[in-house]
Amino acid sequence: MIKEKLRILKESNVIDEAAFTYSEEALMFLKKKEVIEDDDEADVFITHLAMATARQESDEKIEPLNTSIKEEIKQSDKYNEATTIWDELKQLAPADFNPDEDGYFHLHLVTLLQNNR
């Protein structure tokens, strides 16, 4: 399902080839790190990743994650692992992410780690 969604986003020019390829690489990375077993477990994360990658190309900004939510995820025992995984994924990215994106990716990854480990 997520691969089909990415294909549709690319074919409709919502994301470009770089965002598409990066999203697929991120799926493989998450499997390798055993964050997910099945691609569709990461549907929300990968969709956000693809769209965020496209936003970086257009210099579109987002609002930072709500402070109370940010503080709540920092309390998770999965937070440090989530930030490490995000830092590794950002190194593979075709664009530099606005720091306001980080909180959302931390939230997605904490959720994935809590649900799958």
PDB file of C-alpha atoms in Angstrom:
ATOM      1  CA  MET A   1       0.000   0.000   0.000  1.00  0.00           C
ATOM      2  CA  ILE A   2       2.708   2.547   0.943  1.00  0.00           C
ATOM      3  CA  LYS A   3       4.707   1.770  -2.199  1.00  0.00           C
ATOM      4  CA  GLU A   4       1.581   2.360  -4.279  1.00  0.00           C
ATOM      5  CA  LYS A   5       0.947   5.620  -2.437  1.00  0.00           C
ATOM      6  CA  LEU A   6       4.509   6.770  -3.145  1.00  0.00           C
ATOM      7  CA  ARG A   7       4.135   5.863  -6.813  1.00  0.00           C
ATOM      8  CA  ILE A   8       0.922   7.904  -7.047  1.00  0.00           C
ATOM      9  CA  LEU A   9       2.549  10.888  -5.318  1.00  0.00           C
ATOM     10  CA  LYS A  10       5.436  10.726  -7.791  1.00  0.00           C
ATOM     11  CA  GLU A  11       3.240  10.281 -10.861  1.00  0.00           C
ATOM     12  CA  SER A  12       1.086  13.229  -9.820  1.00  0.00           C
ATOM     13  CA  ASN A  13       4.232  15.363  -9.323  1.00  0.00           C
ATOM     14  CA  VAL A  14       3.579  15.887  -5.602  1.00  0.00           C
ATOM     15  CA  ILE A  15       7.029  14.422  -4.895  1.00  0.00           C
ATOM     16  CA  ASP A  16      10.011  14.177  -7.202  1.00  0.00           C
ATOM     17  CA  GLU A  17      12.280  11.236  -8.013  1.00  0.00           C
ATOM     18  CA  ALA A  18      14.690  12.112  -5.179  1.00  0.00           C
ATOM     19  CA  ALA A  19      11.904  12.100  -2.563  1.00  0.00           C
ATOM     20  CA  PHE A  20      10.528   8.850  -4.008  1.00  0.00           C
ATOM     21  CA  THR A  21      13.912   7.106  -3.936  1.00  0.00           C
ATOM     22  CA  TYR A  22      14.725   8.417  -0.457  1.00  0.00           C
ATOM     23  CA  SER A  23      11.386   7.160   0.860  1.00  0.00           C
ATOM     24  CA  GLU A  24      12.060   3.697  -0.526  1.00  0.00           C
ATOM     25  CA  GLU A  25      15.559   3.737   0.984  1.00  0.00           C
ATOM     26  CA  ALA A  26      14.067   4.760   4.319  1.00  0.00           C
ATOM     27  CA  LEU A  27      11.720   1.756   4.207  1.00  0.00           C
ATOM     28  CA  MET A  28      14.662  -0.571   3.666  1.00  0.00           C
ATOM     29  CA  PHE A  29      16.598   1.169   6.447  1.00  0.00           C
ATOM     30  CA  LEU A  30      13.704   0.755   8.916  1.00  0.00           C
ATOM     31  CA  LYS A  31      13.475  -2.946   8.068  1.00  0.00           C
ATOM     32  CA  LYS A  32      17.225  -3.400   8.426  1.00  0.00           C
ATOM     33  CA  LYS A  33      17.117  -1.696  11.835  1.00  0.00           C
ATOM     34  CA  GLU A  34      14.135  -3.928  12.725  1.00  0.00           C
ATOM     35  CA  VAL A  35      11.928  -0.927  13.449  1.00  0.00           C
ATOM     36  CA  ILE A  36       9.320  -2.444  11.129  1.00  0.00           C
ATOM     37  CA  GLU A  37       8.716  -5.862   9.624  1.00  0.00           C
ATOM     38  CA  ASP A  38       6.234  -4.844   6.932  1.00  0.00           C
ATOM     39  CA  ASP A  39       6.369  -1.720   4.729  1.00  0.00           C
ATOM     40  CA  ASP A  40       2.837  -0.680   5.580  1.00  0.00           C
ATOM     41  CA  GLU A  41       3.662  -0.411   9.302  1.00  0.00           C
ATOM     42  CA  ALA A  42       5.530   2.768   8.392  1.00  0.00           C
ATOM     43  CA  ASP A  43       2.806   4.238   6.157  1.00  0.00           C
ATOM     44  CA  VAL A  44       2.332   7.481   8.120  1.00  0.00           C
ATOM     45  CA  PHE A  45       6.072   7.959   8.684  1.00  0.00           C
ATOM     46  CA  ILE A  46       7.023   7.343   5.049  1.00  0.00           C
ATOM     47  CA  THR A  47       4.233   9.545   3.697  1.00  0.00           C
ATOM     48  CA  HIS A  48       5.379  12.346   5.993  1.00  0.00           C
ATOM     49  CA  LEU A  49       9.000  11.736   4.973  1.00  0.00           C
ATOM     50  CA  ALA A  50       8.178  11.974   1.269  1.00  0.00           C
ATOM     51  CA  MET A  51       6.123  15.129   1.732  1.00  0.00           C
ATOM     52  CA  ALA A  52       8.710  16.712   4.036  1.00  0.00           C
ATOM     53  CA  THR A  53      11.422  15.999   1.474  1.00  0.00           C
ATOM     54  CA  ALA A  54       9.307  17.754  -1.156  1.00  0.00           C
ATOM     55  CA  ARG A  55       8.765  20.685   1.250  1.00  0.00           C
ATOM     56  CA  GLN A  56      12.507  21.159   1.604  1.00  0.00           C
ATOM     57  CA  GLU A  57      12.831  21.528  -2.150  1.00  0.00           C
ATOM     58  CA  SER A  58      10.106  24.197  -2.245  1.00  0.00           C
ATOM     59  CA  ASP A  59      11.336  25.850   0.990  1.00  0.00           C
ATOM     60  CA  GLU A  60       7.844  25.413   2.483  1.00  0.00           C
ATOM     61  CA  LYS A  61       7.825  25.705   6.279  1.00  0.00           C
ATOM     62  CA  ILE A  62       5.744  23.906   8.889  1.00  0.00           C
ATOM     63  CA  GLU A  63       4.854  24.783  12.446  1.00  0.00           C
ATOM     64  CA  PRO A  64       7.060  23.080  15.044  1.00  0.00           C
ATOM     65  CA  LEU A  65       5.612  20.194  17.021  1.00  0.00           C
ATOM     66  CA  ASN A  66       3.496  21.295  19.976  1.00  0.00           C
ATOM     67  CA  THR A  67       5.721  21.770  23.031  1.00  0.00           C
ATOM     68  CA  SER A  68       3.627  19.544  25.300  1.00  0.00           C
ATOM     69  CA  ILE A  69       3.717  16.700  22.755  1.00  0.00           C
ATOM     70  CA  LYS A  70       7.454  17.160  22.337  1.00  0.00           C
ATOM     71  CA  GLU A  71       7.944  16.930  26.106  1.00  0.00           C
ATOM     72  CA  GLU A  72       5.731  13.848  26.277  1.00  0.00           C
ATOM     73  CA  ILE A  73       7.705  11.934  23.644  1.00  0.00           C
ATOM     74  CA  LYS A  74      10.972  12.911  25.325  1.00  0.00           C
ATOM     75  CA  GLN A  75       9.744  10.937  28.346  1.00  0.00           C
ATOM     76  CA  SER A  76       9.491   7.752  26.278  1.00  0.00           C
ATOM     77  CA  ASP A  77      12.118   5.084  26.811  1.00  0.00           C
ATOM     78  CA  LYS A  78      12.283   4.912  22.985  1.00  0.00           C
ATOM     79  CA  TYR A  79      13.101   8.605  22.487  1.00  0.00           C
ATOM     80  CA  ASN A  80      16.901   8.302  22.343  1.00  0.00           C
ATOM     81  CA  GLU A  81      16.673   5.410  19.911  1.00  0.00           C
ATOM     82  CA  ALA A  82      14.200   7.388  17.785  1.00  0.00           C
ATOM     83  CA  THR A  83      16.492  10.427  17.612  1.00  0.00           C
ATOM     84  CA  THR A  84      19.454   8.229  16.676  1.00  0.00           C
ATOM     85  CA  ILE A  85      17.465   6.565  13.886  1.00  0.00           C
ATOM     86  CA  TRP A  86      16.272   9.951  12.601  1.00  0.00           C
ATOM     87  CA  ASP A  87      19.832  11.324  12.635  1.00  0.00           C
ATOM     88  CA  GLU A  88      20.953   8.330  10.555  1.00  0.00           C
ATOM     89  CA  LEU A  89      18.048   8.704   8.129  1.00  0.00           C
ATOM     90  CA  LYS A  90      18.730  12.432   7.683  1.00  0.00           C
ATOM     91  CA  GLN A  91      22.250  11.583   6.526  1.00  0.00           C
ATOM     92  CA  LEU A  92      20.730   9.656   3.600  1.00  0.00           C
ATOM     93  CA  ALA A  93      18.383  12.495   2.662  1.00  0.00           C
ATOM     94  CA  PRO A  94      18.601  14.323  -0.664  1.00  0.00           C
ATOM     95  CA  ALA A  95      17.887  17.623   1.134  1.00  0.00           C
ATOM     96  CA  ASP A  96      18.576  19.274   4.469  1.00  0.00           C
ATOM     97  CA  PHE A  97      15.488  19.226   6.665  1.00  0.00           C
ATOM     98  CA  ASN A  98      14.210  22.290   8.471  1.00  0.00           C
ATOM     99  CA  PRO A  99      14.734  21.687  12.223  1.00  0.00           C
ATOM    100  CA  ASP A 100      10.965  22.087  12.770  1.00  0.00           C
ATOM    101  CA  GLU A 101      10.492  18.741  10.979  1.00  0.00           C
ATOM    102  CA  ASP A 102      12.573  16.864  13.574  1.00  0.00           C
ATOM    103  CA  GLY A 103       9.923  16.779  16.280  1.00  0.00           C
ATOM    104  CA  TYR A 104       7.405  15.162  13.952  1.00  0.00           C
ATOM    105  CA  PHE A 105       9.872  12.492  12.881  1.00  0.00           C
ATOM    106  CA  HIS A 106      10.811  11.822  16.493  1.00  0.00           C
ATOM    107  CA  LEU A 107       7.103  11.394  17.273  1.00  0.00           C
ATOM    108  CA  HIS A 108       6.576   8.985  14.355  1.00  0.00           C
ATOM    109  CA  LEU A 109       9.642   6.939  15.249  1.00  0.00           C
ATOM    110  CA  VAL A 110       8.838   6.758  18.965  1.00  0.00           C
ATOM    111  CA  THR A 111       5.386   5.483  17.984  1.00  0.00           C
ATOM    112  CA  LEU A 112       6.808   2.910  15.581  1.00  0.00           C
ATOM    113  CA  LEU A 113       9.332   1.706  18.149  1.00  0.00           C
ATOM    114  CA  GLN A 114       6.712   1.439  20.885  1.00  0.00           C
ATOM    115  CA  ASN A 115       4.370  -0.507  18.620  1.00  0.00           C
ATOM    116  CA  ASN A 116       6.916  -2.832  17.085  1.00  0.00           C
ATOM    117  CA  ARG A 117       9.451  -3.635  19.780  1.00  0.00           C
TER     118      ARG A 117
END
